Short mmCIF file of C-alpha atoms in Angstrom, two decimals:
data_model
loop_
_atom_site.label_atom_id
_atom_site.label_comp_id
_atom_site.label_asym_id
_atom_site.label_seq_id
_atom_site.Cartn_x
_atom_site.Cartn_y
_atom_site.Cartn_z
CA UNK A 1 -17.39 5.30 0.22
CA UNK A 2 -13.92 4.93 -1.14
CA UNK A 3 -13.28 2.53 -4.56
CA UNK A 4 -10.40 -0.11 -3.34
CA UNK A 5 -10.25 -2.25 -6.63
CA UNK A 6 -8.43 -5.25 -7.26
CA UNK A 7 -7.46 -6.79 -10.54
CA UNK A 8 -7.98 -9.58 -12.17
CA UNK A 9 -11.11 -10.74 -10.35
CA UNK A 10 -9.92 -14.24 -10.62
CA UNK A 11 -7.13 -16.12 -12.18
CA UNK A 12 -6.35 -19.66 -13.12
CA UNK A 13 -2.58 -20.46 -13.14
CA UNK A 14 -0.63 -23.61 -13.79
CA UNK A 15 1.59 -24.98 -10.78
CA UNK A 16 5.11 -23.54 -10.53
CA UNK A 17 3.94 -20.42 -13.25
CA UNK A 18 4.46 -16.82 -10.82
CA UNK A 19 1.72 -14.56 -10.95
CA UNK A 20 0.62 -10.79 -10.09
CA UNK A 21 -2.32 -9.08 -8.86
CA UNK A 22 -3.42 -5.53 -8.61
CA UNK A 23 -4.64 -3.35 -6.11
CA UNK A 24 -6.11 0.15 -6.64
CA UNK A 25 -6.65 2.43 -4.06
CA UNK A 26 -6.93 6.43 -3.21
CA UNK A 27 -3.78 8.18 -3.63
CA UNK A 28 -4.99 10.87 -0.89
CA UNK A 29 -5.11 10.37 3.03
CA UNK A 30 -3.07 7.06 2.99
CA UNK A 31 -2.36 5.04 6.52
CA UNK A 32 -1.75 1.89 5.54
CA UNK A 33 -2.23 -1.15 3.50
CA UNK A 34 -2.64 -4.46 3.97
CA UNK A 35 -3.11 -7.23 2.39
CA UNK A 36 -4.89 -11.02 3.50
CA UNK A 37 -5.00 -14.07 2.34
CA UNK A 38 -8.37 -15.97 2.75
CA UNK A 39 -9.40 -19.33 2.25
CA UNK A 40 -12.49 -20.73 1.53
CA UNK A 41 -14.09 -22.04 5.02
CA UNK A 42 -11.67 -19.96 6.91
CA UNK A 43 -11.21 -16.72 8.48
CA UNK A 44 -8.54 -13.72 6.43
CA UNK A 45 -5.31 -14.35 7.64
CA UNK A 46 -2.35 -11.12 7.08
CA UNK A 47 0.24 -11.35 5.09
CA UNK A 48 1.15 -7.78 4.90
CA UNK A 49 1.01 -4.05 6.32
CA UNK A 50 2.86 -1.55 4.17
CA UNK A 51 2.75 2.21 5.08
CA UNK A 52 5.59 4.08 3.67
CA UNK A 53 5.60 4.73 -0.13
CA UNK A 54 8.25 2.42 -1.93
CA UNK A 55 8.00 -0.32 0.57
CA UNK A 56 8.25 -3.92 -0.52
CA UNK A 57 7.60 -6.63 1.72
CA UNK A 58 8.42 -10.46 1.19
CA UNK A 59 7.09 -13.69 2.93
CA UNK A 60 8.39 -17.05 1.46
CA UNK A 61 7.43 -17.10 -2.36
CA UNK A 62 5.02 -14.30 -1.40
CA UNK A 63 5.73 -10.29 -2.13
CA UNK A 64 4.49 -7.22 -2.37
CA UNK A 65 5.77 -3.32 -3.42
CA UNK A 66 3.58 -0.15 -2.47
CA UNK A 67 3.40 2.81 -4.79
CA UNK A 68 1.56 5.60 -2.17
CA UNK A 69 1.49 8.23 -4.87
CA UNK A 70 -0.23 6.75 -7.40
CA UNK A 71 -2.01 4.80 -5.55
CA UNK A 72 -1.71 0.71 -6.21
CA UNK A 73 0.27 -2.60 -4.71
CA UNK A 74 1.28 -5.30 -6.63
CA UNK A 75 1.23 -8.65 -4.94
CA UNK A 76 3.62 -11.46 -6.79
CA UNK A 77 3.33 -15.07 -6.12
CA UNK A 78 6.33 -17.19 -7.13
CA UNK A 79 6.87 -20.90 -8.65
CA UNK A 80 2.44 -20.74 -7.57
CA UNK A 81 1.78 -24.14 -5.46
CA UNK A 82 -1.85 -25.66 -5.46
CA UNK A 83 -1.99 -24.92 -1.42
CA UNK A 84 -1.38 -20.54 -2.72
CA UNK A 85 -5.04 -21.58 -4.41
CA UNK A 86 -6.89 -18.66 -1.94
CA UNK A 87 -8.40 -14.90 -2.33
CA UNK A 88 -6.29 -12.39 -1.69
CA UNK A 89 -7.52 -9.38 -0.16
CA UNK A 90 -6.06 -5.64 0.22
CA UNK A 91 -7.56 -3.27 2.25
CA UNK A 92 -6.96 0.41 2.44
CA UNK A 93 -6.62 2.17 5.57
CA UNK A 94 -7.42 5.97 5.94
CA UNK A 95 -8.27 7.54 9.47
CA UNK A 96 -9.15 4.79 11.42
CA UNK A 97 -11.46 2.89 8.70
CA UNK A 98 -10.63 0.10 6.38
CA UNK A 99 -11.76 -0.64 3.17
CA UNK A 100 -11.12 -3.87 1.12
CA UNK A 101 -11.08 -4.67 -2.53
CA UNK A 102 -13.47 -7.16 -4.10
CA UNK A 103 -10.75 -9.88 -3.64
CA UNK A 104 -8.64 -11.33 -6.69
CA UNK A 105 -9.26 -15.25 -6.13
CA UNK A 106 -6.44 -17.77 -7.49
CA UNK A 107 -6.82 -20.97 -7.92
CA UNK A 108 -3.48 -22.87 -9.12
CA UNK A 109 -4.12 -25.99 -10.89
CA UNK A 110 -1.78 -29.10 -10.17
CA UNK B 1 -1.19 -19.43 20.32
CA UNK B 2 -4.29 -17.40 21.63
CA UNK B 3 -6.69 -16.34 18.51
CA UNK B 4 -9.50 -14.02 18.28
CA UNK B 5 -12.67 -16.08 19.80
CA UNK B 6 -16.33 -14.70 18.43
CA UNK B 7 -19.84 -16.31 19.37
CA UNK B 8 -21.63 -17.70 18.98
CA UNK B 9 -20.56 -19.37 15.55
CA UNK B 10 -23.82 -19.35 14.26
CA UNK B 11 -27.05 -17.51 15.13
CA UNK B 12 -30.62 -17.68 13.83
CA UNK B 13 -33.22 -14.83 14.23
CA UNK B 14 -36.44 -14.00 13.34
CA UNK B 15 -37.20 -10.39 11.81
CA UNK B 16 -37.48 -7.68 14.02
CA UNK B 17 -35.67 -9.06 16.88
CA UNK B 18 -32.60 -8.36 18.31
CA UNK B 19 -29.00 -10.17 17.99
CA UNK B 20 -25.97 -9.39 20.46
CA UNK B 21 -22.88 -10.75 18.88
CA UNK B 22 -19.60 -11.06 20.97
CA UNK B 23 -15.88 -10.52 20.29
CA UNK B 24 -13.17 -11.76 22.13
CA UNK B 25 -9.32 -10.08 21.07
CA UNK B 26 -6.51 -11.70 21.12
CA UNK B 27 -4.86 -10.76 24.82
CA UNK B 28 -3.16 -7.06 24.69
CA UNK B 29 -4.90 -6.10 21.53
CA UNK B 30 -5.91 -2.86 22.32
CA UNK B 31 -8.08 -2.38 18.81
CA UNK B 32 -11.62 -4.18 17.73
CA UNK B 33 -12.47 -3.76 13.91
CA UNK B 34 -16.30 -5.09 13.48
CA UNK B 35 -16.88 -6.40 9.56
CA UNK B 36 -19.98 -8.07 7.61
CA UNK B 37 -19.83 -9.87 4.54
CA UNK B 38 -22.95 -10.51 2.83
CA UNK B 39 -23.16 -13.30 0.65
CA UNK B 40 -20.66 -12.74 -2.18
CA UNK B 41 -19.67 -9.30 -0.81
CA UNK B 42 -16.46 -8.28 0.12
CA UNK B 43 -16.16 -7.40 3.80
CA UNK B 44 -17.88 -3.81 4.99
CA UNK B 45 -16.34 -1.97 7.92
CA UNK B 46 -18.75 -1.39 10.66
CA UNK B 47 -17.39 -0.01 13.52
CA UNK B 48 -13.93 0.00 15.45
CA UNK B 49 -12.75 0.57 18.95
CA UNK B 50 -9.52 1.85 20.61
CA UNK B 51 -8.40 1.31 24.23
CA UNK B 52 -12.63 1.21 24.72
CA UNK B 53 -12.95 3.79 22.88
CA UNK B 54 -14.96 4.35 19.61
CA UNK B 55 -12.58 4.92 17.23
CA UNK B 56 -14.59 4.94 13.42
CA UNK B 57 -17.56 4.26 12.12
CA UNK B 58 -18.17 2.61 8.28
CA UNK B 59 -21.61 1.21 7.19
CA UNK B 60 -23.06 0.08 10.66
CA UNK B 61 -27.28 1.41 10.20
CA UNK B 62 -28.23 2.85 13.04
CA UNK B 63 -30.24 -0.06 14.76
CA UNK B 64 -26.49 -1.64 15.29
CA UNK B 65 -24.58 -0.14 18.19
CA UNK B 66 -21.44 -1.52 20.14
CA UNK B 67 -18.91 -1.12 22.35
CA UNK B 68 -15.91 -2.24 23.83
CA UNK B 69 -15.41 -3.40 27.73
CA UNK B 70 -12.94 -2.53 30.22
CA UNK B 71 -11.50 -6.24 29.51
CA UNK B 72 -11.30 -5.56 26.02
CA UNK B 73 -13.94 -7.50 24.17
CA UNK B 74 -16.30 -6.14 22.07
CA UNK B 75 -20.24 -6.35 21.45
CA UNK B 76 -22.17 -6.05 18.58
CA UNK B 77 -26.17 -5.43 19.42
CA UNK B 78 -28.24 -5.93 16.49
CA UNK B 79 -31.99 -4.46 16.62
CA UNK B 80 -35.30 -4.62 14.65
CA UNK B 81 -33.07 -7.38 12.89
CA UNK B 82 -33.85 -7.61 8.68
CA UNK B 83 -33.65 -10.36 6.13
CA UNK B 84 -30.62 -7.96 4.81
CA UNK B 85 -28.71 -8.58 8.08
CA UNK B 86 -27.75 -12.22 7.09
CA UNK B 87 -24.46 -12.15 6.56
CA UNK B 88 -21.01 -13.17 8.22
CA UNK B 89 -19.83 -10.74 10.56
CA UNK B 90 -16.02 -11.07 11.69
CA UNK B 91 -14.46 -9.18 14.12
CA UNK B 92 -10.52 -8.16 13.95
CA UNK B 93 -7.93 -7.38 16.69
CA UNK B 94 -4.73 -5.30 16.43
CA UNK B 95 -2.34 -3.61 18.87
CA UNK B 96 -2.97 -0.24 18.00
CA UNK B 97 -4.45 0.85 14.89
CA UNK B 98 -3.55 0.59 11.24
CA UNK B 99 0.12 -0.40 11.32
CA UNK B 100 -0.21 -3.57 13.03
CA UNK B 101 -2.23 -6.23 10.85
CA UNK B 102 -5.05 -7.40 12.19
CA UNK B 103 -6.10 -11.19 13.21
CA UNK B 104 -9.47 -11.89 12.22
CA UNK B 105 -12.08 -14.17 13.98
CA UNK B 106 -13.89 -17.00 12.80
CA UNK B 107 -16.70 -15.38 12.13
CA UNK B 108 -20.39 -15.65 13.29
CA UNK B 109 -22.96 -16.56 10.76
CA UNK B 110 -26.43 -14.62 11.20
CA UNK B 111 -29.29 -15.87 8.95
CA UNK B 112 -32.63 -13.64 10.02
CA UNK B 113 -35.81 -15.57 8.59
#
């Protein structure tokens, strides 16, 4: 079983503040990762699939940058609203299996 | 737009029976990822098809088996079911494989009593 961590766990941040989370993965037999946001009640929804070391990906307020070699993503959430308030889930792809980190759960207070 | 359609939604099971769960991908996906959360787990890959094709295995115990159909859904058969098989189980579509994110279901909730 291969150790996707994701740091911190959780994270309490004051509306319009940006924030950061961390994503750990394998540095060896990369395919891809990806990263979900999930709300409470509903199902993961994807925000991003990065493959190629260096890559940085933006969405709205919403980015991310890939570091294949060493093996971590940041994810960066700008001016935070109350409606970013979600987990956020990466998962690491090798082969054709996918394994996600323990989830870094935000909740931005109005 | 069409979404990934599971059911059912919810399913309740005694132990030791058995529990078929089905998966319905979005239309053209070609790829079925099968996924259970236990309660306060992160999500475990099961199983995953390609073009009907088995295409990995993850944690799936061997009384689980499933496949995918020449239409391109998916079924999950659960047997000899165990209190430890509660748990959300979400299926995923994709067009082919890992560099394509994938669109996750709504779940189906298992409780075995």
């Amino acid at each position: 079983i291969l150790n996707v961590e994701q740091s911190p766990q959780s994270l309490h941040v004051q509306e319009g503040d940006s924030t950061n989370f961390t994503c750990s993965f394998p540095s060896s037999n990369f395919y891809a990762l990806h990263w979900y946001r999930w709300e409470t009640a509903k199902s993961p929804e994807a925000l991003f699939v990065m493959t190629l070391n260096g890559d940085e990906k933006k969405k709205g307020r919403i980015s991310a940058t890939l570091n294949t070699k060493e093996g971590y993503s940041y994810l960066y959430i700008k001016g935070s609203q109350p409606e970013d308030s979600a987990t956020y889930l990466c998962a690491f792809m090798t082969g054709n299996q996918f394994y996600f980190g323990t989830g870094t759960s935000l909740t931005v207070i109005p | 737009a069409a979404g990934v359609i599971q059911s059912p939604r919810h399913l309740i099971k005694e132990k030791r029976e058995t529990a078929t769960l089905k998966c319905y991908p979005i239309p053209r996906h070609d790829t079925v990822y099968w996924y259970q959360q236990g309660p306060g787990q992160d999500p475990q890959f099961l199983i995953s098809f390609y073009e009907k094709m088995q295409s990995d295995k993850g944690s799936i115990p061997d009384r689980f088996s499933a496949q995918q159909f020449s239409d391109y859904h998916s079924e999950l058969n659960m047997s000899s079911l165990e209190l430890g098989d509660s748990a959300l189980y979400f299926c995923a579509s994709s067009l082919d494989g890992g560099y394509y994110e994938q669109y996750f279901g709504p779940g189906t909730r298992l409780t075995v009593t």
